[in-house]
Amino acid sequence: MNPDATDASAEVKTRIARAWDALSATRGARFSDAFSALLSPLSRGDRVIFYALASVLGLASVLGLYALERSLLVTVPAYGGTLVEGEVGSPRFINPLLAITDADRDLTALAYAGLMGLSGDGSLVPVLAESYTVSPDGKSYTFALRPDAKFSDGTSVTAADVVFTVQKAQDPALKSPAYADWSGVDVEALDAHTVRFTLAKAYAPFLSLTTLGILPAHLWQSVSDEQFPFSTYETHPVGAGPFAVRSVSQNSAGLIQSVSLEANSRYPLGAPYLSGMRLVFYASSDDLARAYGNGAIQSAYGLAVPSAVTAPYSRVFGVFFNPDENRVYARAEVRKALSLAIDRDHIANDVLGGYASSIMGPVPPGGSVRQAPVPATDNPIRDAAAVLTNAGWTYDGAARVWQNKATKQSLDAITIRTSNVPELKSVASAVKDDWQKLGIPVTIELYEPGDLSQNVIRPRKYEALLYGMVIGRDQDLYAFWDSQERNDPGLNIALYTNKNVDSLLTDARENADPHARASDLQQIEDTVAGEYPAAFLYAPDFTYALPKALRGVALPQITTPSDRFASVASWYLRTDAVWPFLAKSKE
């Protein structure tokens, strides 16, 4: 050790000690005088050392206290921030009774609220309703409204508003898409905050219908059916949802290009954390993808990007066989062989990029039903051929035809009809490849969606139809598989008939016991899957690209894209650090 350095250090300590003695001697003086007395014995260099030591000590104390505080504080959502989201299309009717497009339904879900609402876990929760009761026979539902429920303009939500909305949905002159849901339902206001619905017969999924957004009667009751679609409230709605429309931007042709919304502080479940949202509308998927890529928007659904979150879509896609168009499809072994020949994992993982689940039955994944297992095989074509061979079919390689001499039937060609959209075109090509490996020539015919519905599906003009069924969140399969729904406007496009399944479908509709309904659905899944009325292929995933900073997002099983907003009031971009007892108080 350097002796000079040691002496210097000792000298500094001595001078500091003298300064503290001087400070003690001046206790009655002002602090500034005392501090001057402290430093007066020190040289300029000593003062620098003193200030440096004091600064280090002060900084260390502050950092220590900060670290201690951070270790004890908890992070909670904070209010503020705006989410900019893009989507394809342009809204026209921000109205629960007239919404027909995804853009319409998205804005309606944000601006309006129903008696019940969808939660992030897929369950139904009271929103405008405070509580409800169901009669023992399942035909009567009575709702008590929240006494403090208000529309975004500050007026109270009453039973009269509920009655007006439902009766308007039932008005055939309005031609509401909700007409079929509410036809035959009697609604009455028992008092200002109590409303009762009476059904002709028990319908277990009825509760999901009460998510219908409620209109403020005081604004709409003087608007005629003819003027309903043209009211200014279609684009500047007054509802009781989590957000309220602040402004609308339109182009020269009158098409809405963007809608800005602000948080509705009167939302019955509490004001959203986000202070606002802005929805921007694009003409095509390519335009949407570009906008997301260049940062013009922060979020968008339907984009298969690595950062996207996914949820099960309540849809099933398959090739539906029509035995009335070609009697060969009345043969169970033919339907089974065609189904087993398809490599579903290739479709889900390669054709659809992994954003789908392979299926073998009619019930979409994501619910309580155990899915019919997809056969595990390393050679689906061999297994399919074995099914035909074991049933008496022989293959003529030269003629490329399967024949059954006993039944005098042949399977020599298949025509698949489907929509002219990229996804279904690619899936149809994959199915074609597999069936041709089985030795059957296949032709694909593409139709525009409207043309397919009007000229192919409704008149049942197809032998093999590649199509998707949109199953409601209540998983009511009656319209798709009951034998009475085989003809238009029924949706039983496989022309399926099974008396036991008919009974199960009816019971699942009428039984209010969720466990009994789940049992019915399980039997329907197993029975229909085992009879191969369709070659069920996949259930797509709903993809939603979101900014990393956005938290609190919970996606339920998706029926329509607007379901992604089920938990929107809980989404947040900002956070606060608070003491635990304050966090509990905030909750």
PDB file of C-alpha atoms in Angstrom, residues 257-540:
ATOM      1  CA  GLN A 257     -63.491   3.605 -45.056  1.00  0.00           C
ATOM      2  CA  SER A 258     -62.977   3.792 -41.303  1.00  0.00           C
ATOM      3  CA  VAL A 259     -64.903   4.097 -38.059  1.00  0.00           C
ATOM      4  CA  SER A 260     -63.473   5.578 -34.866  1.00  0.00           C
ATOM      5  CA  LEU A 261     -64.959   4.467 -31.566  1.00  0.00           C
ATOM      6  CA  GLU A 262     -64.469   5.669 -28.015  1.00  0.00           C
ATOM      7  CA  ALA A 263     -64.890   3.768 -24.773  1.00  0.00           C
ATOM      8  CA  ASN A 264     -68.427   3.817 -23.392  1.00  0.00           C
ATOM      9  CA  SER A 265     -68.082   4.786 -19.737  1.00  0.00           C
ATOM     10  CA  ARG A 266     -71.676   3.617 -19.187  1.00  0.00           C
ATOM     11  CA  TYR A 267     -71.070   0.033 -20.325  1.00  0.00           C
ATOM     12  CA  PRO A 268     -72.879  -2.169 -17.754  1.00  0.00           C
ATOM     13  CA  LEU A 269     -69.871  -4.434 -17.159  1.00  0.00           C
ATOM     14  CA  GLY A 270     -67.504  -1.494 -16.659  1.00  0.00           C
ATOM     15  CA  ALA A 271     -65.758   0.924 -18.998  1.00  0.00           C
ATOM     16  CA  PRO A 272     -63.213  -0.737 -21.320  1.00  0.00           C
ATOM     17  CA  TYR A 273     -59.527  -0.238 -20.575  1.00  0.00           C
ATOM     18  CA  LEU A 274     -58.894   0.869 -24.159  1.00  0.00           C
ATOM     19  CA  SER A 275     -59.825   4.505 -24.637  1.00  0.00           C
ATOM     20  CA  GLY A 276     -60.764   3.830 -28.235  1.00  0.00           C
ATOM     21  CA  MET A 277     -60.659   1.630 -31.315  1.00  0.00           C
ATOM     22  CA  ARG A 278     -60.402   2.483 -34.981  1.00  0.00           C
ATOM     23  CA  LEU A 279     -61.576   0.017 -37.621  1.00  0.00           C
ATOM     24  CA  VAL A 280     -60.174   0.536 -41.119  1.00  0.00           C
ATOM     25  CA  PHE A 281     -61.791  -1.245 -44.071  1.00  0.00           C
ATOM     26  CA  TYR A 282     -60.029  -2.603 -47.166  1.00  0.00           C
ATOM     27  CA  ALA A 283     -61.242  -3.866 -50.524  1.00  0.00           C
ATOM     28  CA  SER A 284     -59.259  -7.122 -50.569  1.00  0.00           C
ATOM     29  CA  SER A 285     -57.242  -9.526 -48.444  1.00  0.00           C
ATOM     30  CA  ASP A 286     -54.081  -8.422 -50.268  1.00  0.00           C
ATOM     31  CA  ASP A 287     -54.718  -4.787 -49.337  1.00  0.00           C
ATOM     32  CA  LEU A 288     -55.299  -5.837 -45.734  1.00  0.00           C
ATOM     33  CA  ALA A 289     -52.072  -7.857 -45.625  1.00  0.00           C
ATOM     34  CA  ARG A 290     -50.092  -4.944 -47.029  1.00  0.00           C
ATOM     35  CA  ALA A 291     -51.565  -2.548 -44.483  1.00  0.00           C
ATOM     36  CA  TYR A 292     -50.602  -4.896 -41.669  1.00  0.00           C
ATOM     37  CA  GLY A 293     -47.140  -5.412 -43.111  1.00  0.00           C
ATOM     38  CA  ASN A 294     -46.364  -1.695 -43.344  1.00  0.00           C
ATOM     39  CA  GLY A 295     -47.773  -0.909 -39.907  1.00  0.00           C
ATOM     40  CA  ALA A 296     -50.837   1.048 -41.037  1.00  0.00           C
ATOM     41  CA  ILE A 297     -52.931  -1.206 -38.787  1.00  0.00           C
ATOM     42  CA  GLN A 298     -52.055  -3.075 -35.603  1.00  0.00           C
ATOM     43  CA  SER A 299     -54.435  -6.027 -35.796  1.00  0.00           C
ATOM     44  CA  ALA A 300     -56.513  -8.036 -38.255  1.00  0.00           C
ATOM     45  CA  TYR A 301     -58.227 -11.412 -38.317  1.00  0.00           C
ATOM     46  CA  GLY A 302     -57.721 -13.957 -41.071  1.00  0.00           C
ATOM     47  CA  LEU A 303     -53.991 -13.268 -41.431  1.00  0.00           C
ATOM     48  CA  ALA A 304     -51.825 -16.359 -41.069  1.00  0.00           C
ATOM     49  CA  VAL A 305     -48.773 -14.662 -39.567  1.00  0.00           C
ATOM     50  CA  PRO A 306     -46.440 -16.270 -36.999  1.00  0.00           C
ATOM     51  CA  SER A 307     -47.558 -13.922 -34.220  1.00  0.00           C
ATOM     52  CA  ALA A 308     -51.275 -14.601 -34.732  1.00  0.00           C
ATOM     53  CA  VAL A 309     -53.316 -16.118 -31.924  1.00  0.00           C
ATOM     54  CA  THR A 310     -55.787 -18.845 -32.843  1.00  0.00           C
ATOM     55  CA  ALA A 311     -59.139 -20.153 -31.666  1.00  0.00           C
ATOM     56  CA  PRO A 312     -61.316 -23.017 -32.904  1.00  0.00           C
ATOM     57  CA  TYR A 313     -63.786 -21.974 -35.579  1.00  0.00           C
ATOM     58  CA  SER A 314     -67.279 -23.423 -35.095  1.00  0.00           C
ATOM     59  CA  ARG A 315     -67.296 -24.712 -38.666  1.00  0.00           C
ATOM     60  CA  VAL A 316     -66.875 -28.104 -40.297  1.00  0.00           C
ATOM     61  CA  PHE A 317     -65.841 -28.639 -43.907  1.00  0.00           C
ATOM     62  CA  GLY A 318     -66.303 -31.796 -45.886  1.00  0.00           C
ATOM     63  CA  VAL A 319     -67.396 -33.363 -49.145  1.00  0.00           C
ATOM     64  CA  PHE A 320     -71.121 -34.105 -48.864  1.00  0.00           C
ATOM     65  CA  PHE A 321     -72.502 -36.959 -50.973  1.00  0.00           C
ATOM     66  CA  ASN A 322     -75.901 -36.793 -52.680  1.00  0.00           C
ATOM     67  CA  PRO A 323     -77.413 -40.269 -53.217  1.00  0.00           C
ATOM     68  CA  ASP A 324     -80.369 -38.769 -55.101  1.00  0.00           C
ATOM     69  CA  GLU A 325     -78.012 -37.442 -57.775  1.00  0.00           C
ATOM     70  CA  ASN A 326     -76.000 -40.678 -58.014  1.00  0.00           C
ATOM     71  CA  ARG A 327     -77.267 -43.863 -56.335  1.00  0.00           C
ATOM     72  CA  VAL A 328     -73.749 -45.195 -55.893  1.00  0.00           C
ATOM     73  CA  TYR A 329     -73.466 -42.882 -52.862  1.00  0.00           C
ATOM     74  CA  ALA A 330     -76.283 -44.780 -51.193  1.00  0.00           C
ATOM     75  CA  ARG A 331     -73.700 -47.544 -50.669  1.00  0.00           C
ATOM     76  CA  ALA A 332     -72.102 -47.187 -47.217  1.00  0.00           C
ATOM     77  CA  GLU A 333     -68.872 -48.858 -48.336  1.00  0.00           C
ATOM     78  CA  VAL A 334     -68.459 -46.362 -51.186  1.00  0.00           C
ATOM     79  CA  ARG A 335     -68.844 -43.376 -48.880  1.00  0.00           C
ATOM     80  CA  LYS A 336     -66.498 -44.957 -46.344  1.00  0.00           C
ATOM     81  CA  ALA A 337     -63.834 -45.777 -48.944  1.00  0.00           C
ATOM     82  CA  LEU A 338     -63.915 -42.260 -50.388  1.00  0.00           C
ATOM     83  CA  SER A 339     -63.634 -40.794 -46.893  1.00  0.00           C
ATOM     84  CA  LEU A 340     -60.757 -43.031 -45.802  1.00  0.00           C
ATOM     85  CA  ALA A 341     -58.790 -42.321 -48.999  1.00  0.00           C
ATOM     86  CA  ILE A 342     -58.325 -38.656 -48.065  1.00  0.00           C
ATOM     87  CA  ASP A 343     -55.144 -37.578 -46.279  1.00  0.00           C
ATOM     88  CA  ARG A 344     -56.660 -35.114 -43.816  1.00  0.00           C
ATOM     89  CA  ASP A 345     -53.399 -34.302 -42.074  1.00  0.00           C
ATOM     90  CA  HIS A 346     -51.919 -33.203 -45.407  1.00  0.00           C
ATOM     91  CA  ILE A 347     -54.877 -30.870 -45.937  1.00  0.00           C
ATOM     92  CA  ALA A 348     -54.744 -29.429 -42.404  1.00  0.00           C
ATOM     93  CA  ASN A 349     -50.963 -29.070 -42.148  1.00  0.00           C
ATOM     94  CA  ASP A 350     -49.777 -28.459 -45.710  1.00  0.00           C
ATOM     95  CA  VAL A 351     -52.697 -27.102 -47.733  1.00  0.00           C
ATOM     96  CA  LEU A 352     -54.020 -24.959 -44.879  1.00  0.00           C
ATOM     97  CA  GLY A 353     -50.652 -24.178 -43.304  1.00  0.00           C
ATOM     98  CA  GLY A 354     -51.428 -25.830 -39.972  1.00  0.00           C
ATOM     99  CA  TYR A 355     -54.372 -23.538 -39.254  1.00  0.00           C
ATOM    100  CA  ALA A 356     -56.951 -26.327 -39.125  1.00  0.00           C
ATOM    101  CA  SER A 357     -57.825 -29.546 -37.280  1.00  0.00           C
ATOM    102  CA  SER A 358     -58.559 -32.850 -38.990  1.00  0.00           C
ATOM    103  CA  ILE A 359     -62.048 -34.191 -38.268  1.00  0.00           C
ATOM    104  CA  MET A 360     -64.201 -37.234 -39.009  1.00  0.00           C
ATOM    105  CA  GLY A 361     -67.567 -36.069 -37.652  1.00  0.00           C
ATOM    106  CA  PRO A 362     -70.157 -33.266 -37.728  1.00  0.00           C
ATOM    107  CA  VAL A 363     -69.432 -31.548 -34.393  1.00  0.00           C
ATOM    108  CA  PRO A 364     -66.674 -28.899 -34.509  1.00  0.00           C
ATOM    109  CA  PRO A 365     -63.839 -29.170 -31.967  1.00  0.00           C
ATOM    110  CA  GLY A 366     -63.564 -26.806 -29.038  1.00  0.00           C
ATOM    111  CA  GLY A 367     -66.584 -27.966 -27.075  1.00  0.00           C
ATOM    112  CA  SER A 368     -67.393 -30.828 -24.728  1.00  0.00           C
ATOM    113  CA  VAL A 369     -67.814 -33.474 -27.436  1.00  0.00           C
ATOM    114  CA  ARG A 370     -65.079 -36.061 -27.941  1.00  0.00           C
ATOM    115  CA  GLN A 371     -64.166 -35.992 -31.627  1.00  0.00           C
ATOM    116  CA  ALA A 372     -64.473 -39.134 -33.716  1.00  0.00           C
ATOM    117  CA  PRO A 373     -60.869 -40.332 -34.187  1.00  0.00           C
ATOM    118  CA  VAL A 374     -59.071 -39.777 -37.481  1.00  0.00           C
ATOM    119  CA  PRO A 375     -57.720 -43.181 -38.625  1.00  0.00           C
ATOM    120  CA  ALA A 376     -53.996 -43.562 -38.016  1.00  0.00           C
ATOM    121  CA  THR A 377     -52.612 -45.177 -41.154  1.00  0.00           C
ATOM    122  CA  ASP A 378     -49.514 -44.990 -43.302  1.00  0.00           C
ATOM    123  CA  ASN A 379     -51.425 -45.945 -46.453  1.00  0.00           C
ATOM    124  CA  PRO A 380     -54.959 -44.506 -46.681  1.00  0.00           C
ATOM    125  CA  ILE A 381     -55.374 -45.547 -50.323  1.00  0.00           C
ATOM    126  CA  ARG A 382     -54.694 -49.199 -49.470  1.00  0.00           C
ATOM    127  CA  ASP A 383     -57.213 -49.060 -46.617  1.00  0.00           C
ATOM    128  CA  ALA A 384     -59.846 -47.446 -48.829  1.00  0.00           C
ATOM    129  CA  ALA A 385     -59.366 -50.024 -51.598  1.00  0.00           C
ATOM    130  CA  ALA A 386     -59.706 -52.820 -49.031  1.00  0.00           C
ATOM    131  CA  VAL A 387     -63.101 -51.469 -47.963  1.00  0.00           C
ATOM    132  CA  LEU A 388     -64.365 -51.643 -51.551  1.00  0.00           C
ATOM    133  CA  THR A 389     -62.800 -55.036 -52.247  1.00  0.00           C
ATOM    134  CA  ASN A 390     -64.244 -56.587 -49.097  1.00  0.00           C
ATOM    135  CA  ALA A 391     -67.700 -55.378 -50.158  1.00  0.00           C
ATOM    136  CA  GLY A 392     -67.490 -57.110 -53.537  1.00  0.00           C
ATOM    137  CA  TRP A 393     -66.092 -54.316 -55.686  1.00  0.00           C
ATOM    138  CA  THR A 394     -63.378 -54.971 -58.270  1.00  0.00           C
ATOM    139  CA  TYR A 395     -61.164 -52.483 -60.045  1.00  0.00           C
ATOM    140  CA  ASP A 396     -60.656 -52.417 -63.822  1.00  0.00           C
ATOM    141  CA  GLY A 397     -57.366 -50.583 -64.262  1.00  0.00           C
ATOM    142  CA  ALA A 398     -57.684 -50.260 -68.024  1.00  0.00           C
ATOM    143  CA  ALA A 399     -61.102 -48.638 -67.804  1.00  0.00           C
ATOM    144  CA  ARG A 400     -60.281 -46.849 -64.523  1.00  0.00           C
ATOM    145  CA  VAL A 401     -63.530 -47.936 -62.926  1.00  0.00           C
ATOM    146  CA  TRP A 402     -64.622 -49.734 -59.775  1.00  0.00           C
ATOM    147  CA  GLN A 403     -67.471 -52.201 -60.425  1.00  0.00           C
ATOM    148  CA  ASN A 404     -69.852 -54.223 -58.270  1.00  0.00           C
ATOM    149  CA  LYS A 405     -71.442 -56.942 -60.348  1.00  0.00           C
ATOM    150  CA  ALA A 406     -73.839 -57.984 -57.605  1.00  0.00           C
ATOM    151  CA  THR A 407     -75.438 -54.536 -57.428  1.00  0.00           C
ATOM    152  CA  LYS A 408     -74.717 -53.677 -61.085  1.00  0.00           C
ATOM    153  CA  GLN A 409     -73.156 -50.389 -60.025  1.00  0.00           C
ATOM    154  CA  SER A 410     -69.947 -48.645 -61.003  1.00  0.00           C
ATOM    155  CA  LEU A 411     -67.794 -45.866 -59.615  1.00  0.00           C
ATOM    156  CA  ASP A 412     -66.082 -44.443 -62.668  1.00  0.00           C
ATOM    157  CA  ALA A 413     -65.938 -40.656 -62.154  1.00  0.00           C
ATOM    158  CA  ILE A 414     -66.672 -37.992 -59.562  1.00  0.00           C
ATOM    159  CA  THR A 415     -67.478 -34.316 -60.024  1.00  0.00           C
ATOM    160  CA  ILE A 416     -66.738 -32.092 -57.034  1.00  0.00           C
ATOM    161  CA  ARG A 417     -68.606 -28.809 -56.956  1.00  0.00           C
ATOM    162  CA  THR A 418     -67.474 -26.011 -54.647  1.00  0.00           C
ATOM    163  CA  SER A 419     -66.999 -22.257 -54.239  1.00  0.00           C
ATOM    164  CA  ASN A 420     -64.446 -20.382 -56.307  1.00  0.00           C
ATOM    165  CA  VAL A 421     -62.412 -19.226 -53.319  1.00  0.00           C
ATOM    166  CA  PRO A 422     -58.680 -19.930 -52.821  1.00  0.00           C
ATOM    167  CA  GLU A 423     -59.026 -22.124 -49.730  1.00  0.00           C
ATOM    168  CA  LEU A 424     -61.668 -24.440 -51.177  1.00  0.00           C
ATOM    169  CA  LYS A 425     -59.951 -24.613 -54.560  1.00  0.00           C
ATOM    170  CA  SER A 426     -56.786 -25.857 -52.875  1.00  0.00           C
ATOM    171  CA  VAL A 427     -58.659 -28.348 -50.692  1.00  0.00           C
ATOM    172  CA  ALA A 428     -60.621 -29.647 -53.694  1.00  0.00           C
ATOM    173  CA  SER A 429     -57.354 -30.238 -55.539  1.00  0.00           C
ATOM    174  CA  ALA A 430     -55.989 -32.252 -52.607  1.00  0.00           C
ATOM    175  CA  VAL A 431     -59.149 -34.392 -52.457  1.00  0.00           C
ATOM    176  CA  LYS A 432     -58.980 -34.896 -56.223  1.00  0.00           C
ATOM    177  CA  ASP A 433     -55.386 -36.139 -55.975  1.00  0.00           C
ATOM    178  CA  ASP A 434     -56.296 -38.685 -53.290  1.00  0.00           C
ATOM    179  CA  TRP A 435     -59.358 -40.031 -55.097  1.00  0.00           C
ATOM    180  CA  GLN A 436     -57.429 -40.316 -58.325  1.00  0.00           C
ATOM    181  CA  LYS A 437     -54.844 -42.400 -56.452  1.00  0.00           C
ATOM    182  CA  LEU A 438     -57.764 -44.704 -55.666  1.00  0.00           C
ATOM    183  CA  GLY A 439     -58.230 -44.988 -59.427  1.00  0.00           C
ATOM    184  CA  ILE A 440     -61.219 -42.689 -59.902  1.00  0.00           C
ATOM    185  CA  PRO A 441     -61.129 -39.773 -62.382  1.00  0.00           C
ATOM    186  CA  VAL A 442     -62.196 -36.541 -60.699  1.00  0.00           C
ATOM    187  CA  THR A 443     -63.409 -33.211 -62.091  1.00  0.00           C
ATOM    188  CA  ILE A 444     -63.667 -29.983 -60.101  1.00  0.00           C
ATOM    189  CA  GLU A 445     -66.354 -27.405 -60.942  1.00  0.00           C
ATOM    190  CA  LEU A 446     -66.025 -23.962 -59.345  1.00  0.00           C
ATOM    191  CA  TYR A 447     -68.913 -21.552 -58.737  1.00  0.00           C
ATOM    192  CA  GLU A 448     -69.149 -18.075 -57.339  1.00  0.00           C
ATOM    193  CA  PRO A 449     -70.600 -18.314 -53.798  1.00  0.00           C
ATOM    194  CA  GLY A 450     -73.978 -16.825 -54.691  1.00  0.00           C
ATOM    195  CA  ASP A 451     -74.304 -18.984 -57.783  1.00  0.00           C
ATOM    196  CA  LEU A 452     -73.338 -22.109 -55.833  1.00  0.00           C
ATOM    197  CA  SER A 453     -76.017 -21.446 -53.235  1.00  0.00           C
ATOM    198  CA  GLN A 454     -78.796 -20.544 -55.664  1.00  0.00           C
ATOM    199  CA  ASN A 455     -78.207 -22.960 -58.535  1.00  0.00           C
ATOM    200  CA  VAL A 456     -76.381 -25.905 -56.956  1.00  0.00           C
ATOM    201  CA  ILE A 457     -77.130 -26.259 -53.250  1.00  0.00           C
ATOM    202  CA  ARG A 458     -80.767 -25.173 -53.079  1.00  0.00           C
ATOM    203  CA  PRO A 459     -81.921 -27.472 -55.924  1.00  0.00           C
ATOM    204  CA  ARG A 460     -79.473 -30.175 -54.688  1.00  0.00           C
ATOM    205  CA  LYS A 461     -77.702 -30.353 -58.054  1.00  0.00           C
ATOM    206  CA  TYR A 462     -74.455 -32.036 -57.048  1.00  0.00           C
ATOM    207  CA  GLU A 463     -73.127 -35.511 -56.434  1.00  0.00           C
ATOM    208  CA  ALA A 464     -70.197 -34.407 -54.281  1.00  0.00           C
ATOM    209  CA  LEU A 465     -70.268 -30.942 -52.704  1.00  0.00           C
ATOM    210  CA  LEU A 466     -67.229 -29.476 -50.929  1.00  0.00           C
ATOM    211  CA  TYR A 467     -68.786 -27.103 -48.454  1.00  0.00           C
ATOM    212  CA  GLY A 468     -68.565 -25.724 -44.926  1.00  0.00           C
ATOM    213  CA  MET A 469     -71.276 -25.809 -42.267  1.00  0.00           C
ATOM    214  CA  VAL A 470     -71.332 -22.899 -39.808  1.00  0.00           C
ATOM    215  CA  ILE A 471     -72.447 -24.352 -36.489  1.00  0.00           C
ATOM    216  CA  GLY A 472     -73.820 -21.957 -33.878  1.00  0.00           C
ATOM    217  CA  ARG A 473     -72.185 -21.657 -30.472  1.00  0.00           C
ATOM    218  CA  ASP A 474     -75.148 -23.635 -29.087  1.00  0.00           C
ATOM    219  CA  GLN A 475     -74.140 -26.537 -31.405  1.00  0.00           C
ATOM    220  CA  ASP A 476     -77.706 -27.038 -32.595  1.00  0.00           C
ATOM    221  CA  LEU A 477     -77.266 -29.495 -35.497  1.00  0.00           C
ATOM    222  CA  TYR A 478     -80.965 -29.977 -36.229  1.00  0.00           C
ATOM    223  CA  ALA A 479     -81.079 -28.026 -39.502  1.00  0.00           C
ATOM    224  CA  PHE A 480     -78.015 -29.875 -40.834  1.00  0.00           C
ATOM    225  CA  TRP A 481     -78.868 -33.506 -40.058  1.00  0.00           C
ATOM    226  CA  ASP A 482     -82.571 -33.970 -39.303  1.00  0.00           C
ATOM    227  CA  SER A 483     -84.355 -35.950 -42.016  1.00  0.00           C
ATOM    228  CA  GLN A 484     -87.047 -33.261 -42.331  1.00  0.00           C
ATOM    229  CA  GLU A 485     -84.400 -30.762 -43.423  1.00  0.00           C
ATOM    230  CA  ARG A 486     -83.324 -32.635 -46.576  1.00  0.00           C
ATOM    231  CA  ASN A 487     -85.046 -30.269 -48.979  1.00  0.00           C
ATOM    232  CA  ASP A 488     -84.537 -26.534 -49.432  1.00  0.00           C
ATOM    233  CA  PRO A 489     -84.607 -24.380 -47.323  1.00  0.00           C
ATOM    234  CA  GLY A 490     -83.316 -27.121 -45.004  1.00  0.00           C
ATOM    235  CA  LEU A 491     -79.555 -27.492 -44.675  1.00  0.00           C
ATOM    236  CA  ASN A 492     -79.308 -31.291 -44.685  1.00  0.00           C
ATOM    237  CA  ILE A 493     -77.177 -31.254 -47.834  1.00  0.00           C
ATOM    238  CA  ALA A 494     -76.124 -34.899 -47.402  1.00  0.00           C
ATOM    239  CA  LEU A 495     -79.826 -35.908 -47.515  1.00  0.00           C
ATOM    240  CA  TYR A 496     -79.086 -37.915 -44.390  1.00  0.00           C
ATOM    241  CA  THR A 497     -81.794 -40.028 -42.731  1.00  0.00           C
ATOM    242  CA  ASN A 498     -81.566 -41.761 -39.374  1.00  0.00           C
ATOM    243  CA  LYS A 499     -84.544 -41.959 -37.000  1.00  0.00           C
ATOM    244  CA  ASN A 500     -82.367 -42.347 -33.914  1.00  0.00           C
ATOM    245  CA  VAL A 501     -80.360 -39.266 -34.857  1.00  0.00           C
ATOM    246  CA  ASP A 502     -83.617 -37.366 -35.484  1.00  0.00           C
ATOM    247  CA  SER A 503     -84.689 -38.174 -31.928  1.00  0.00           C
ATOM    248  CA  LEU A 504     -81.328 -37.139 -30.501  1.00  0.00           C
ATOM    249  CA  LEU A 505     -81.394 -33.857 -32.429  1.00  0.00           C
ATOM    250  CA  THR A 506     -84.826 -33.006 -31.069  1.00  0.00           C
ATOM    251  CA  ASP A 507     -83.903 -33.954 -27.515  1.00  0.00           C
ATOM    252  CA  ALA A 508     -80.721 -31.858 -27.687  1.00  0.00           C
ATOM    253  CA  ARG A 509     -82.856 -28.855 -28.657  1.00  0.00           C
ATOM    254  CA  GLU A 510     -85.432 -29.276 -25.908  1.00  0.00           C
ATOM    255  CA  ASN A 511     -83.453 -30.612 -22.950  1.00  0.00           C
ATOM    256  CA  ALA A 512     -82.260 -27.829 -20.661  1.00  0.00           C
ATOM    257  CA  ASP A 513     -79.852 -30.148 -18.829  1.00  0.00           C
ATOM    258  CA  PRO A 514     -76.386 -29.359 -20.264  1.00  0.00           C
ATOM    259  CA  HIS A 515     -75.073 -32.827 -19.393  1.00  0.00           C
ATOM    260  CA  ALA A 516     -77.946 -34.512 -21.199  1.00  0.00           C
ATOM    261  CA  ARG A 517     -77.422 -32.266 -24.219  1.00  0.00           C
ATOM    262  CA  ALA A 518     -73.712 -33.111 -24.254  1.00  0.00           C
ATOM    263  CA  SER A 519     -74.583 -36.803 -24.187  1.00  0.00           C
ATOM    264  CA  ASP A 520     -76.975 -36.337 -27.117  1.00  0.00           C
ATOM    265  CA  LEU A 521     -74.335 -34.478 -29.118  1.00  0.00           C
ATOM    266  CA  GLN A 522     -71.780 -37.194 -28.417  1.00  0.00           C
ATOM    267  CA  GLN A 523     -74.117 -39.850 -29.766  1.00  0.00           C
ATOM    268  CA  ILE A 524     -74.857 -37.707 -32.827  1.00  0.00           C
ATOM    269  CA  GLU A 525     -71.129 -37.254 -33.470  1.00  0.00           C
ATOM    270  CA  ASP A 526     -70.411 -40.986 -33.170  1.00  0.00           C
ATOM    271  CA  THR A 527     -73.401 -42.128 -35.216  1.00  0.00           C
ATOM    272  CA  VAL A 528     -73.059 -39.693 -38.107  1.00  0.00           C
ATOM    273  CA  ALA A 529     -69.284 -40.163 -38.283  1.00  0.00           C
ATOM    274  CA  GLY A 530     -69.771 -43.937 -38.443  1.00  0.00           C
ATOM    275  CA  GLU A 531     -72.173 -43.765 -41.380  1.00  0.00           C
ATOM    276  CA  TYR A 532     -70.024 -41.508 -43.616  1.00  0.00           C
ATOM    277  CA  PRO A 533     -72.774 -39.337 -45.179  1.00  0.00           C
ATOM    278  CA  ALA A 534     -69.910 -36.948 -45.922  1.00  0.00           C
ATOM    279  CA  ALA A 535     -66.160 -37.118 -46.050  1.00  0.00           C
ATOM    280  CA  PHE A 536     -65.586 -34.706 -43.154  1.00  0.00           C
ATOM    281  CA  LEU A 537     -62.224 -33.032 -43.642  1.00  0.00           C
ATOM    282  CA  TYR A 538     -61.295 -30.222 -41.278  1.00  0.00           C
ATOM    283  CA  ALA A 539     -62.383 -27.518 -38.900  1.00  0.00           C
ATOM    284  CA  PRO A 540     -60.480 -24.292 -39.632  1.00  0.00           C
TER     285      PRO A 540
END
